[in-house]
Amino acid sequence: MSKINLEKYPIGNYVEPSSITKEMRSDYISIIASFPEKIINEVASLTDEKLNTPYREGGWTIKQVVHHLADSNMSCFSRIKYALTEESPVIKPFEEDVWATLLDAYSFPIEPSLKILEGVHERWAALLDSLNEKDWKRDFFHPQLRKNLKIDEAMAKYTWHCKHHLAHITHTKQKMEWT
């Protein structure tokens, strides 16, 4: 078994659940609903210099992580809506590493992305809360993964993704001894 790089994966690698229960779905909704407040609280006291600190050598800056979360979570919210309104739609992936090099991701203030997270997550949690059993099993095709993902499977991965990037920020603050 290989050793996990905790700087890159501070909460460990994603492990796909073998089955997803109603309780797990409820947890996913809670995580989505509370996530913006957690990110906002973690970055509130950070100066621009601290926001421009990479979470690991060769990794994104905290600023890039925040902008990535806005980009990625908007994308997932849209994917869920496509899955609910179309039959197994093919989604459009994006090159996150390339997006992170665009001006708005590496030098733009984080406040607009924090506002995006607040709005998208409020709507996303409400949408997820409205789903019935059949809705949770609707799917979309992910061309990079070359497979269909059910909404509940996508939410298992995206809630891990939220916690994963939040941990990049919290671990960086601990490592740097920022209060």
Short mmCIF file of C-alpha atoms in Angstrom, two decimals:
data_model
loop_
_atom_site.label_atom_id
_atom_site.label_comp_id
_atom_site.label_asym_id
_atom_site.label_seq_id
_atom_site.Cartn_x
_atom_site.Cartn_y
_atom_site.Cartn_z
CA MET A 1 0.00 0.00 0.00
CA SER A 2 1.40 3.39 -0.96
CA LYS A 3 1.85 6.19 1.53
CA ILE A 4 -0.62 9.07 1.19
CA ASN A 5 0.90 12.49 0.56
CA LEU A 6 -0.88 14.37 3.36
CA GLU A 7 0.13 17.78 2.02
CA LYS A 8 -1.60 16.97 -1.26
CA TYR A 9 -4.43 14.89 0.28
CA PRO A 10 -4.78 16.12 3.88
CA ILE A 11 -7.96 14.11 4.49
CA GLY A 12 -6.75 11.11 2.48
CA ASN A 13 -7.60 9.97 -1.03
CA TYR A 14 -11.20 9.85 -2.12
CA VAL A 15 -12.77 6.45 -1.47
CA GLU A 16 -15.94 5.76 -3.40
CA PRO A 17 -18.64 4.36 -1.11
CA SER A 18 -19.92 0.88 -2.00
CA SER A 19 -23.48 2.08 -1.37
CA ILE A 20 -25.09 5.39 -0.46
CA THR A 21 -27.78 5.61 2.20
CA LYS A 22 -30.43 8.26 2.90
CA GLU A 23 -28.39 9.28 5.96
CA MET A 24 -25.33 9.82 3.78
CA ARG A 25 -27.38 11.96 1.38
CA SER A 26 -28.60 14.00 4.32
CA ASP A 27 -24.97 14.51 5.37
CA TYR A 28 -24.09 15.62 1.83
CA ILE A 29 -26.81 18.28 1.98
CA SER A 30 -25.55 19.50 5.39
CA ILE A 31 -21.97 19.68 4.13
CA ILE A 32 -23.03 21.65 1.04
CA ALA A 33 -25.18 24.01 3.12
CA SER A 34 -22.48 24.76 5.71
CA PHE A 35 -19.42 24.83 3.45
CA PRO A 36 -19.35 28.53 2.46
CA GLU A 37 -19.41 29.67 6.09
CA LYS A 38 -16.50 27.34 6.88
CA ILE A 39 -14.38 28.67 4.02
CA ILE A 40 -15.24 32.28 4.83
CA ASN A 41 -14.28 31.76 8.49
CA GLU A 42 -10.95 30.19 7.52
CA VAL A 43 -9.88 32.93 5.10
CA ALA A 44 -11.38 35.96 6.89
CA SER A 45 -8.19 36.92 8.71
CA LEU A 46 -5.75 36.13 5.92
CA THR A 47 -3.82 38.97 4.33
CA ASP A 48 -3.18 39.05 0.60
CA GLU A 49 0.34 37.79 1.27
CA LYS A 50 -1.05 34.79 3.14
CA LEU A 51 -3.68 34.17 0.45
CA ASN A 52 -0.84 34.02 -2.07
CA THR A 53 0.89 31.23 -0.12
CA PRO A 54 0.82 27.78 -1.76
CA TYR A 55 -0.65 25.06 0.42
CA ARG A 56 2.29 22.83 -0.59
CA GLU A 57 5.36 23.08 -2.78
CA GLY A 58 4.17 23.08 -6.38
CA GLY A 59 0.55 23.47 -5.26
CA TRP A 60 -1.97 26.23 -5.72
CA THR A 61 -2.10 29.27 -3.50
CA ILE A 62 -4.93 29.59 -1.03
CA LYS A 63 -6.37 32.26 -3.34
CA GLN A 64 -6.33 29.81 -6.25
CA VAL A 65 -8.00 27.16 -4.07
CA VAL A 66 -10.86 29.54 -3.20
CA HIS A 67 -11.37 30.51 -6.85
CA HIS A 68 -11.15 26.83 -7.88
CA LEU A 69 -13.88 25.97 -5.38
CA ALA A 70 -16.19 28.57 -6.91
CA ASP A 71 -15.45 27.30 -10.43
CA SER A 72 -15.74 23.63 -9.54
CA ASN A 73 -18.82 23.89 -7.37
CA MET A 74 -20.68 26.00 -9.95
CA SER A 75 -19.83 23.29 -12.43
CA CYS A 76 -21.11 20.47 -10.23
CA PHE A 77 -24.33 22.35 -9.44
CA SER A 78 -24.89 22.70 -13.20
CA ARG A 79 -24.12 19.02 -13.77
CA ILE A 80 -26.76 18.06 -11.20
CA LYS A 81 -29.31 20.29 -12.92
CA TYR A 82 -28.46 18.77 -16.32
CA ALA A 83 -28.89 15.29 -14.85
CA LEU A 84 -32.29 16.26 -13.45
CA THR A 85 -33.54 17.75 -16.72
CA GLU A 86 -31.95 15.56 -19.42
CA GLU A 87 -31.40 11.84 -19.94
CA SER A 88 -27.79 10.98 -19.03
CA PRO A 89 -26.31 14.18 -20.47
CA VAL A 90 -22.65 14.34 -21.40
CA ILE A 91 -21.11 17.01 -19.20
CA LYS A 92 -18.27 19.32 -20.14
CA PRO A 93 -15.19 18.85 -17.97
CA PHE A 94 -12.78 21.73 -17.47
CA GLU A 95 -9.01 21.89 -17.20
CA GLU A 96 -8.76 23.01 -13.58
CA ASP A 97 -4.98 23.38 -13.61
CA VAL A 98 -5.20 25.67 -16.65
CA TRP A 99 -8.11 27.62 -15.15
CA ALA A 100 -5.97 28.17 -12.02
CA THR A 101 -3.41 30.02 -14.18
CA LEU A 102 -5.94 32.55 -15.49
CA LEU A 103 -5.73 36.07 -14.08
CA ASP A 104 -9.02 35.81 -12.17
CA ALA A 105 -7.75 32.73 -10.31
CA TYR A 106 -4.29 33.80 -9.24
CA SER A 107 -4.49 37.55 -8.73
CA PHE A 108 -8.14 38.55 -8.34
CA PRO A 109 -9.55 39.18 -4.84
CA ILE A 110 -11.39 36.19 -3.33
CA GLU A 111 -14.53 38.06 -2.25
CA PRO A 112 -16.44 37.49 -5.53
CA SER A 113 -15.70 33.75 -5.33
CA LEU A 114 -16.84 33.66 -1.70
CA LYS A 115 -20.11 35.32 -2.79
CA ILE A 116 -20.46 32.73 -5.58
CA LEU A 117 -19.97 29.93 -3.06
CA GLU A 118 -22.61 31.41 -0.74
CA GLY A 119 -25.20 31.70 -3.50
CA VAL A 120 -24.48 28.46 -5.31
CA HIS A 121 -24.36 26.42 -2.11
CA GLU A 122 -27.62 27.88 -0.80
CA ARG A 123 -29.37 26.93 -4.05
CA TRP A 124 -27.53 23.60 -4.31
CA ALA A 125 -28.54 22.51 -0.79
CA ALA A 126 -32.16 23.50 -1.44
CA LEU A 127 -32.18 21.58 -4.73
CA LEU A 128 -30.64 18.47 -3.16
CA ASP A 129 -33.11 18.66 -0.28
CA SER A 130 -35.98 18.54 -2.78
CA LEU A 131 -34.83 15.32 -4.49
CA ASN A 132 -36.71 12.06 -4.21
CA GLU A 133 -35.18 8.57 -4.41
CA LYS A 134 -35.53 8.41 -8.19
CA ASP A 135 -33.93 11.85 -8.63
CA TRP A 136 -30.82 10.84 -6.64
CA LYS A 137 -30.29 8.00 -9.14
CA ARG A 138 -30.40 10.21 -12.24
CA ASP A 139 -27.02 10.48 -13.89
CA PHE A 140 -24.66 12.25 -16.23
CA PHE A 141 -21.80 10.95 -18.34
CA HIS A 142 -18.33 12.21 -17.44
CA PRO A 143 -16.09 11.91 -20.53
CA GLN A 144 -12.80 12.15 -18.61
CA LEU A 145 -13.86 9.36 -16.24
CA ARG A 146 -15.55 7.51 -19.12
CA LYS A 147 -18.51 6.58 -16.97
CA ASN A 148 -21.91 7.68 -15.82
CA LEU A 149 -22.19 9.14 -12.34
CA LYS A 150 -25.44 9.13 -10.42
CA ILE A 151 -26.25 12.31 -8.55
CA ASP A 152 -25.65 10.64 -5.19
CA GLU A 153 -22.25 9.35 -6.40
CA ALA A 154 -21.31 12.82 -7.64
CA MET A 155 -22.31 14.29 -4.28
CA ALA A 156 -20.19 11.76 -2.40
CA LYS A 157 -17.19 12.92 -4.41
CA TYR A 158 -18.02 16.65 -4.25
CA THR A 159 -18.53 16.71 -0.52
CA TRP A 160 -15.13 15.00 -0.17
CA HIS A 161 -13.77 17.64 -2.59
CA CYS A 162 -15.08 20.47 -0.39
CA LYS A 163 -13.56 18.96 2.76
CA HIS A 164 -10.31 18.21 0.89
CA HIS A 165 -9.77 21.83 -0.15
CA LEU A 166 -10.94 23.22 3.19
CA ALA A 167 -8.23 21.04 4.77
CA HIS A 168 -5.64 22.53 2.39
CA ILE A 169 -6.43 25.90 3.93
CA THR A 170 -6.63 24.77 7.57
CA HIS A 171 -3.44 22.71 7.32
CA THR A 172 -1.58 25.59 5.70
CA LYS A 173 -2.65 27.89 8.52
CA GLN A 174 -1.48 25.35 11.10
CA LYS A 175 1.82 24.68 9.30
CA MET A 176 2.52 28.41 8.98
CA GLU A 177 1.31 29.04 12.55
CA TRP A 178 -1.22 31.63 11.47
CA THR A 179 -3.93 32.39 14.00
#
